[in-house]
JSON list of C-alpha atoms in Angstrom, two decimals:
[
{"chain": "A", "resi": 1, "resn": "UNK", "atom": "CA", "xyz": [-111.47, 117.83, 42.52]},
{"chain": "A", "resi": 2, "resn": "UNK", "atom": "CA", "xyz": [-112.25, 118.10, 45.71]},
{"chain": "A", "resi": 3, "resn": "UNK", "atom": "CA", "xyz": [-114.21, 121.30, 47.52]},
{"chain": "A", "resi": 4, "resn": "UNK", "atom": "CA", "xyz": [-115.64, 124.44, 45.67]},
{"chain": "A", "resi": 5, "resn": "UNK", "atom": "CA", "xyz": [-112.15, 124.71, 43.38]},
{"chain": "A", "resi": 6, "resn": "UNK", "atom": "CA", "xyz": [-108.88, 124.00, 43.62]},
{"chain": "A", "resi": 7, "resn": "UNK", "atom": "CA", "xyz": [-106.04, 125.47, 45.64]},
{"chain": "A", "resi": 8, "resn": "UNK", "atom": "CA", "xyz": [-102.94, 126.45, 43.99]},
{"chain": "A", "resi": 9, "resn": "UNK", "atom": "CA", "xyz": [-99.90, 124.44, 44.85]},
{"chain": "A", "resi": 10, "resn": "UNK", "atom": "CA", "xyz": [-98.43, 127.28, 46.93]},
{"chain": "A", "resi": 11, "resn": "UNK", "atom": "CA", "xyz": [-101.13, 126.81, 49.03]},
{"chain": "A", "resi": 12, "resn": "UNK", "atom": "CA", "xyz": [-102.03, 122.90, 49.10]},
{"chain": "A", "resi": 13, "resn": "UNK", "atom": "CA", "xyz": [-97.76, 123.02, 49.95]},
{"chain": "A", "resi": 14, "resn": "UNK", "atom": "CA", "xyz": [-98.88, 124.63, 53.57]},
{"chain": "A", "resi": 15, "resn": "UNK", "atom": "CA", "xyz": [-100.87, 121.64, 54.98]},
{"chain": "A", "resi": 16, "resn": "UNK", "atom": "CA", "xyz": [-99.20, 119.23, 56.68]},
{"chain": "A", "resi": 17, "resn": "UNK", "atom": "CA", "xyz": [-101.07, 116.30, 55.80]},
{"chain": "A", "resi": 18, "resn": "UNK", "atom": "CA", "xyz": [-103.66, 115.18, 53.25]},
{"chain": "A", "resi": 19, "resn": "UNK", "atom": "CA", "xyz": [-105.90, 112.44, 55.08]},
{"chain": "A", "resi": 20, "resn": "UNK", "atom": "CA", "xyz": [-109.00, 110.84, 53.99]},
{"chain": "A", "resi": 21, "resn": "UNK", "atom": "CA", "xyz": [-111.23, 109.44, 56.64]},
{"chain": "A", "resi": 22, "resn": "UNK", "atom": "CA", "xyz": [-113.62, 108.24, 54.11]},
{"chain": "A", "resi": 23, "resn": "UNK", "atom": "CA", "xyz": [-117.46, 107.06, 54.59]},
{"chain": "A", "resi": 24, "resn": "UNK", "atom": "CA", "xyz": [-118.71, 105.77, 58.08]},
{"chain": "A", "resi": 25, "resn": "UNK", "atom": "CA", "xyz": [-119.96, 102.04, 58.12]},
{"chain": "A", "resi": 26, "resn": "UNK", "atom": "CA", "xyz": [-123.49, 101.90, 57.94]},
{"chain": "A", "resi": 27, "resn": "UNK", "atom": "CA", "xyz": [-123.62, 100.93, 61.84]},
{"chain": "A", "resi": 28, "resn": "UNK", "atom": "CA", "xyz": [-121.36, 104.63, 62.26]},
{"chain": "A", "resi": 29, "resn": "UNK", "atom": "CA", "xyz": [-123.70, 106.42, 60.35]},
{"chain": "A", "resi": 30, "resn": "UNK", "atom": "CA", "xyz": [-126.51, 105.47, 62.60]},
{"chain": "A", "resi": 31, "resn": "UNK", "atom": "CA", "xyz": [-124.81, 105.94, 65.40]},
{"chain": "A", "resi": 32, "resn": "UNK", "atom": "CA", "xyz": [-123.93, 109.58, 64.58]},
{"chain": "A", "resi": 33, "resn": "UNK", "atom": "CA", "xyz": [-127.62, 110.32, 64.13]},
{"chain": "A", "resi": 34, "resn": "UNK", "atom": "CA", "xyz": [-128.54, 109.12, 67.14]},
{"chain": "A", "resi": 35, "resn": "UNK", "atom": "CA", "xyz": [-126.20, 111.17, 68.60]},
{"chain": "A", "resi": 36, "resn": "UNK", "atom": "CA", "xyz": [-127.00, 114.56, 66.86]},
{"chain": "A", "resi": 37, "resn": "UNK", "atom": "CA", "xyz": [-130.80, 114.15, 66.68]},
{"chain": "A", "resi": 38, "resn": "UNK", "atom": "CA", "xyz": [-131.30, 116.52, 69.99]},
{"chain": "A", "resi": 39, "resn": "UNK", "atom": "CA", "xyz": [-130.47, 120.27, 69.28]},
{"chain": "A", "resi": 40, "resn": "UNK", "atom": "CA", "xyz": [-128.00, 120.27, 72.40]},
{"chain": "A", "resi": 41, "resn": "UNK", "atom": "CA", "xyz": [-125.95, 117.51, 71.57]},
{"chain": "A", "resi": 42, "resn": "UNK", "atom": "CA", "xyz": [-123.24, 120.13, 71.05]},
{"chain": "A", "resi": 43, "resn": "UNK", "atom": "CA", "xyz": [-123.08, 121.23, 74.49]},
{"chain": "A", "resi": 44, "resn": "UNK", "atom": "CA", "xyz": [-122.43, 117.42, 75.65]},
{"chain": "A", "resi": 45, "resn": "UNK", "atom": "CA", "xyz": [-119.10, 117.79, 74.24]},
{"chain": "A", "resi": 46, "resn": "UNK", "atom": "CA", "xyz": [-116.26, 117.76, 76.19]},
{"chain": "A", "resi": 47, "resn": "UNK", "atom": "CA", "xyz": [-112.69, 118.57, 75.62]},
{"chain": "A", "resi": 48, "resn": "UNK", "atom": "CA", "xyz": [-110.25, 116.05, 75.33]},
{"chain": "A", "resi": 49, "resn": "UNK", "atom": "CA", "xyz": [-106.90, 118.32, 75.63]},
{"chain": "A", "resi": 50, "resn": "UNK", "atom": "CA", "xyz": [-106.04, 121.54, 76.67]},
{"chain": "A", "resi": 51, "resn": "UNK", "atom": "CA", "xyz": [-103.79, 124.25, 75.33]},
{"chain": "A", "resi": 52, "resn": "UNK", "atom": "CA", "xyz": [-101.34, 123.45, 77.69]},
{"chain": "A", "resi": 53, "resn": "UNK", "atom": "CA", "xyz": [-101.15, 119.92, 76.70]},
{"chain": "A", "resi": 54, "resn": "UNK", "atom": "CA", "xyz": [-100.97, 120.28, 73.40]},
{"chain": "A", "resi": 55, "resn": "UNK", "atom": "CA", "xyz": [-97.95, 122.80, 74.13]},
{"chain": "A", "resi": 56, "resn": "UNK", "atom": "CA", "xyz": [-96.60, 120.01, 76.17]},
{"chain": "A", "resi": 57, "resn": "UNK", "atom": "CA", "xyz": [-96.79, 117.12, 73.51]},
{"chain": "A", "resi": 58, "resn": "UNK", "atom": "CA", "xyz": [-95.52, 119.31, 70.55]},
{"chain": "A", "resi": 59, "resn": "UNK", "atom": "CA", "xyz": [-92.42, 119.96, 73.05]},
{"chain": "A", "resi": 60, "resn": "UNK", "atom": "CA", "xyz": [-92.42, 116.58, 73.41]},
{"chain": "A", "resi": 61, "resn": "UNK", "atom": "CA", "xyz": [-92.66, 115.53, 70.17]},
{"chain": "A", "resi": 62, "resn": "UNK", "atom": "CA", "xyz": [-89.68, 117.85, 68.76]},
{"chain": "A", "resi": 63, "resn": "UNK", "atom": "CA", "xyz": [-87.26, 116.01, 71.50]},
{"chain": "A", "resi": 64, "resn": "UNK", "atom": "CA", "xyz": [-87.35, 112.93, 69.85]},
{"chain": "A", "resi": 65, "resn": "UNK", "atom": "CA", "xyz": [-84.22, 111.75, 67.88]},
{"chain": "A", "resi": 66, "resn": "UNK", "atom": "CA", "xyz": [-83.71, 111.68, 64.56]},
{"chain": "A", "resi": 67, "resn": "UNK", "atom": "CA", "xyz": [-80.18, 109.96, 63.25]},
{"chain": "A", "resi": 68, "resn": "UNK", "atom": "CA", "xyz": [-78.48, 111.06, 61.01]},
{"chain": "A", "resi": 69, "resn": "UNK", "atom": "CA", "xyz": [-79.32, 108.42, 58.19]},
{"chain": "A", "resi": 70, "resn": "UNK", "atom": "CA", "xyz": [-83.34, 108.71, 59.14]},
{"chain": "A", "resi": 71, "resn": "UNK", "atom": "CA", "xyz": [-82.93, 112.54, 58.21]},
{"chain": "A", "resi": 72, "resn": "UNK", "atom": "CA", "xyz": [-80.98, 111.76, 54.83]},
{"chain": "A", "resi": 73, "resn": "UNK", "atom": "CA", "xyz": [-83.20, 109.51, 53.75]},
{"chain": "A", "resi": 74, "resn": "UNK", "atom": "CA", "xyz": [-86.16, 111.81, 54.41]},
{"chain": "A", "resi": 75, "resn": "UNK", "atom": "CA", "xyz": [-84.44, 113.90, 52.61]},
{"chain": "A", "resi": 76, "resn": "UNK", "atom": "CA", "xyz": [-83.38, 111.40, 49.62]},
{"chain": "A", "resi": 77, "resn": "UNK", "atom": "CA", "xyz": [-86.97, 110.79, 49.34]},
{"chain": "A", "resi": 78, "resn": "UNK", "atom": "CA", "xyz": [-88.50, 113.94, 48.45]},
{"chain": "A", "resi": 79, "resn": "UNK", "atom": "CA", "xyz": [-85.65, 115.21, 46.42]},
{"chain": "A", "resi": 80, "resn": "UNK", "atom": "CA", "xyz": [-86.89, 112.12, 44.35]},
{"chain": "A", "resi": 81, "resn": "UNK", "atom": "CA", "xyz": [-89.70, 114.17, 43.65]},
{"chain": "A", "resi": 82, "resn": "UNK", "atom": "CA", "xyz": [-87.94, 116.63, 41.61]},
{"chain": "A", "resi": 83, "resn": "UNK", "atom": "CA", "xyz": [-87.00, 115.63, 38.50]},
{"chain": "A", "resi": 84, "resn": "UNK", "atom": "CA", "xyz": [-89.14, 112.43, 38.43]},
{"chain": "A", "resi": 85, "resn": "UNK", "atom": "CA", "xyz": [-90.83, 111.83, 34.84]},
{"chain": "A", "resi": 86, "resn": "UNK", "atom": "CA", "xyz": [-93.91, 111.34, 35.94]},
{"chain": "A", "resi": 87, "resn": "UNK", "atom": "CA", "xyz": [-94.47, 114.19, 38.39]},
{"chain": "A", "resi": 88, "resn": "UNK", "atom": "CA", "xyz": [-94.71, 118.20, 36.36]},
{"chain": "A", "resi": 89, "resn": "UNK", "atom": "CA", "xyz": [-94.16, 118.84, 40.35]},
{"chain": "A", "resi": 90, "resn": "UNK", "atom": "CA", "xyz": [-92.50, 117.89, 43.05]},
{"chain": "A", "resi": 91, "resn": "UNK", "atom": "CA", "xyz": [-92.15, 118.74, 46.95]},
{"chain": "A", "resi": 92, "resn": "UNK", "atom": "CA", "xyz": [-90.63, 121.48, 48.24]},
{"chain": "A", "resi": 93, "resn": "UNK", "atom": "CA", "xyz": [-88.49, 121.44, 51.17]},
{"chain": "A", "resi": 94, "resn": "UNK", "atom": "CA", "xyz": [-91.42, 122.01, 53.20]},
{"chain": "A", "resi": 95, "resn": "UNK", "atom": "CA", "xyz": [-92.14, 118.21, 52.55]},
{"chain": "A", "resi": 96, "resn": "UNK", "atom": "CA", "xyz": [-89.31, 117.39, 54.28]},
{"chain": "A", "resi": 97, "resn": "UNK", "atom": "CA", "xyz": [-89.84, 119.56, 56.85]},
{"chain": "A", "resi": 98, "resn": "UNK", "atom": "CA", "xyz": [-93.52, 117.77, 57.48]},
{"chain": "A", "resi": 99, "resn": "UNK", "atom": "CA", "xyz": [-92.21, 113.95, 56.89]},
{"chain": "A", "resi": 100, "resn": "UNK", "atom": "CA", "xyz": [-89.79, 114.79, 59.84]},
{"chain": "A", "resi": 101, "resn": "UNK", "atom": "CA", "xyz": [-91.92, 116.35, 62.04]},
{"chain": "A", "resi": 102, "resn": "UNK", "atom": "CA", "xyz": [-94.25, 114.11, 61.58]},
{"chain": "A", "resi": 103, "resn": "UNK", "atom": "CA", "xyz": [-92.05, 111.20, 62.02]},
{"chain": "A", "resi": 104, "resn": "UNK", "atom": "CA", "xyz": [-91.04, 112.83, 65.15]},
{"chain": "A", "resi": 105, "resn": "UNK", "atom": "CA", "xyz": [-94.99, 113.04, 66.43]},
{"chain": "A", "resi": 106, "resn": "UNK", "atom": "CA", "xyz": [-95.72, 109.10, 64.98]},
{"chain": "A", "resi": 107, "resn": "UNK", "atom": "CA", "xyz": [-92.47, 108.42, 67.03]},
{"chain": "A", "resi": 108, "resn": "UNK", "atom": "CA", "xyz": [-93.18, 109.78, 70.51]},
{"chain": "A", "resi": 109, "resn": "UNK", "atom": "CA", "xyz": [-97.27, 108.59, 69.96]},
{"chain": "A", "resi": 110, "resn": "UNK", "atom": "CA", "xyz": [-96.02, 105.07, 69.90]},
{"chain": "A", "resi": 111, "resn": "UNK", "atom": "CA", "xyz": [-93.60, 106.04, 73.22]},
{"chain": "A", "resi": 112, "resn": "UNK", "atom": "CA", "xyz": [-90.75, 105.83, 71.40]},
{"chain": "A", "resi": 113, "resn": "UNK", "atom": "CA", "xyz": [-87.77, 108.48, 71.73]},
{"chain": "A", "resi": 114, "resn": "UNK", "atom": "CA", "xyz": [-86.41, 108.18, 68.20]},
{"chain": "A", "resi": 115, "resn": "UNK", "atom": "CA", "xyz": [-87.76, 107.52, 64.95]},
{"chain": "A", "resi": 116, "resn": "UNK", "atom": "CA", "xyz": [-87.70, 104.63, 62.73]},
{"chain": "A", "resi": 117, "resn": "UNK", "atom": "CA", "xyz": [-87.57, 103.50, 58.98]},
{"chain": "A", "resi": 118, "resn": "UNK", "atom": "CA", "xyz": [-91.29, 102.54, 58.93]},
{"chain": "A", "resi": 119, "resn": "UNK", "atom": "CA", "xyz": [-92.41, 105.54, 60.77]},
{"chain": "A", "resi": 120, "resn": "UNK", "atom": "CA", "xyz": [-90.90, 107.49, 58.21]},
{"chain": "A", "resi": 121, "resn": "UNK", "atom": "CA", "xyz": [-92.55, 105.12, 55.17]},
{"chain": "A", "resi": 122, "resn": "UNK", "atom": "CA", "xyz": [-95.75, 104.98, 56.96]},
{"chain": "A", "resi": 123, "resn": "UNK", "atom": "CA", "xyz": [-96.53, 108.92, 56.45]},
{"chain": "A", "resi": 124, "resn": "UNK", "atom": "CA", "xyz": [-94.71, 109.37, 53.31]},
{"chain": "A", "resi": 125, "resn": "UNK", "atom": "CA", "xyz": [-98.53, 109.42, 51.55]},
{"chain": "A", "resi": 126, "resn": "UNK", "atom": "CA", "xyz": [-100.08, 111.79, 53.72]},
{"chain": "A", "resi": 127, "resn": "UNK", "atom": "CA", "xyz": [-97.22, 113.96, 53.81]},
{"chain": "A", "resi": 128, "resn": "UNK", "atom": "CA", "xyz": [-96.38, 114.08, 50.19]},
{"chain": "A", "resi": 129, "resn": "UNK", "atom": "CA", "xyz": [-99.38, 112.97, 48.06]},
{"chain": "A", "resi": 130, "resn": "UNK", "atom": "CA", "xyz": [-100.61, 116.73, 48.29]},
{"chain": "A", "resi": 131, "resn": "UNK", "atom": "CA", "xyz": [-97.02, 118.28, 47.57]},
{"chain": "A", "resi": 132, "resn": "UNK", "atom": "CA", "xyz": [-96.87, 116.57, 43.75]},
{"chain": "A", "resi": 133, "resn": "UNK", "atom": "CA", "xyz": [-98.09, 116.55, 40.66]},
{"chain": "A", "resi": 134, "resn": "UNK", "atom": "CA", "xyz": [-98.52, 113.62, 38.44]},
{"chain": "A", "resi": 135, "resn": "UNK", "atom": "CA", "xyz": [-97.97, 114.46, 34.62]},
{"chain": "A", "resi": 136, "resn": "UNK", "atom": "CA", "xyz": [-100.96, 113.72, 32.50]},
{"chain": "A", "resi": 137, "resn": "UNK", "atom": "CA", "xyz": [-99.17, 110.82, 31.40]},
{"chain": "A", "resi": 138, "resn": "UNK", "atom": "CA", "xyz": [-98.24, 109.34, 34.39]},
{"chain": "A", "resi": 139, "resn": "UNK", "atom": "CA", "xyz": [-102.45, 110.19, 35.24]},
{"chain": "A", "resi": 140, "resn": "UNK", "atom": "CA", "xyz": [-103.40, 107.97, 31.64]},
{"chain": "A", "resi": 141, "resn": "UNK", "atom": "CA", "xyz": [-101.36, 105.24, 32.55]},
{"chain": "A", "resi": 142, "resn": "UNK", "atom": "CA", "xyz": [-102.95, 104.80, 36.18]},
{"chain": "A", "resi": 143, "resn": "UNK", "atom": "CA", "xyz": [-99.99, 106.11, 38.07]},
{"chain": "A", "resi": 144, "resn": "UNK", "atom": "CA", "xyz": [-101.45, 108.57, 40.98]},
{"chain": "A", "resi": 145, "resn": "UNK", "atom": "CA", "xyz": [-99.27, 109.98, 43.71]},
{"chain": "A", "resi": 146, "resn": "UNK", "atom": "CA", "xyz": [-99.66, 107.33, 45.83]},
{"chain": "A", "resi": 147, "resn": "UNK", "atom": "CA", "xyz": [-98.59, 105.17, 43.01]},
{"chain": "A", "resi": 148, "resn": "UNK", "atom": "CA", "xyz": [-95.61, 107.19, 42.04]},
{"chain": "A", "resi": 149, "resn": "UNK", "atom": "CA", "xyz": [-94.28, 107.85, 45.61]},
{"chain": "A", "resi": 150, "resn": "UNK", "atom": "CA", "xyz": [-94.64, 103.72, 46.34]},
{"chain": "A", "resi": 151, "resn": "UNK", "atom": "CA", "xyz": [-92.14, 103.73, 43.29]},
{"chain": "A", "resi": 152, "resn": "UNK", "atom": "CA", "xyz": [-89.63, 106.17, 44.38]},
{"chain": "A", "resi": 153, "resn": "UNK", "atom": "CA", "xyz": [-89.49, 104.62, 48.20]},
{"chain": "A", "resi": 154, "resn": "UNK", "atom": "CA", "xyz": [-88.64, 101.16, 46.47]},
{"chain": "A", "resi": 155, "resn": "UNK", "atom": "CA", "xyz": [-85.67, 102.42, 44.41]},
{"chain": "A", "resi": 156, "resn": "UNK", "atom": "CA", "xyz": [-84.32, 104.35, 47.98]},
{"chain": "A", "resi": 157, "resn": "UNK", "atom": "CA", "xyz": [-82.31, 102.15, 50.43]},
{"chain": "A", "resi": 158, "resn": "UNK", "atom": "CA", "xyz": [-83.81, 101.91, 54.14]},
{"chain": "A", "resi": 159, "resn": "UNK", "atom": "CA", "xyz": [-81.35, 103.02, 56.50]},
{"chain": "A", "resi": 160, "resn": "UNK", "atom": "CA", "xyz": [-80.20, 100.01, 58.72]},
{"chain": "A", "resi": 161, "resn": "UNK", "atom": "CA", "xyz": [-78.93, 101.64, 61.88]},
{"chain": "A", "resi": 162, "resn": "UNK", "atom": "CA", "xyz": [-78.49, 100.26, 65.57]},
{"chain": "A", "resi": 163, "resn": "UNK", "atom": "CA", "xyz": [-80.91, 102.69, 67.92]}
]
């Protein structure tokens, strides 16, 4: 479990990503302190990005191309979900929604204008993990989503298509 209590999977279906940056390396730790021991150290921070370019990159982003095999197999994969045996849920379309916008985004980050089989493959846990829900048995025999949606990419075929 993870916060004060769980979110229903209506809601937990409305993020677009489930990351975990897990624990800083000892060295990170101390460097954070020493970063945040003087009470101003907030107002030493700077922006990075501005409305305008964020506009500009999501813009950006949603011009990349997407063929038409990329998109059915996005689509292959998270209808996978439903009706697995070991998931009681699977992702909604909003899944597919996320794993090709965010395909897009890992796309045009690496300078690329159209997306790929491993950029797809690559996000499939951060985009899905959060969308599905193992069965208890699935959960006794060591099978978590991660677990489950490694399974269900291996039985798909990668599209082979010449960009």
């Amino acid at each position: 479990m993870e916060g004060t209590f769980p979110l229903p999977e209506a809601q937990l279906d409305r993020f677009l990503m489930k990351i975990s940056l897990g624990y800083p390396t000892e060295q990170e730790e101390a460097d954070i302190i020493g970063r945040f021991r003087k009470e101003d150290s907030h107002e030493q921070l700077a922006s990075v990005v501005n409305p305008e370019m964020i506009k500009n990159l999501q813009r950006f982003s949603s011009e990349v191309t997407v063929e038409r095999s990329i998109r059915d197999y996005i689509i292959t994969i998270v209808r996978s979900t439903r009706g697995n045996d070991k998931l009681d849920l699977g992702s909604s379309p909003r899944g597919s929604l996320g794993l090709y916008r965010c395909s897009q985004a890992k796309a045009a980050l690496n300078g690329r204008g159209y997306v790929t089989p491993d950029d797809v493959k690559s996000l499939i846990d951060p985009v899905l993990s959060h969308r599905i829900i193992p069965t208890s048995n699935a959960r006794l025999r060591g099978f978590g989503a991660p677990e489950i949606l490694e399974e269900i990419i291996s039985e798909i075929t990668v599209p082979i298509e010449a960009l």
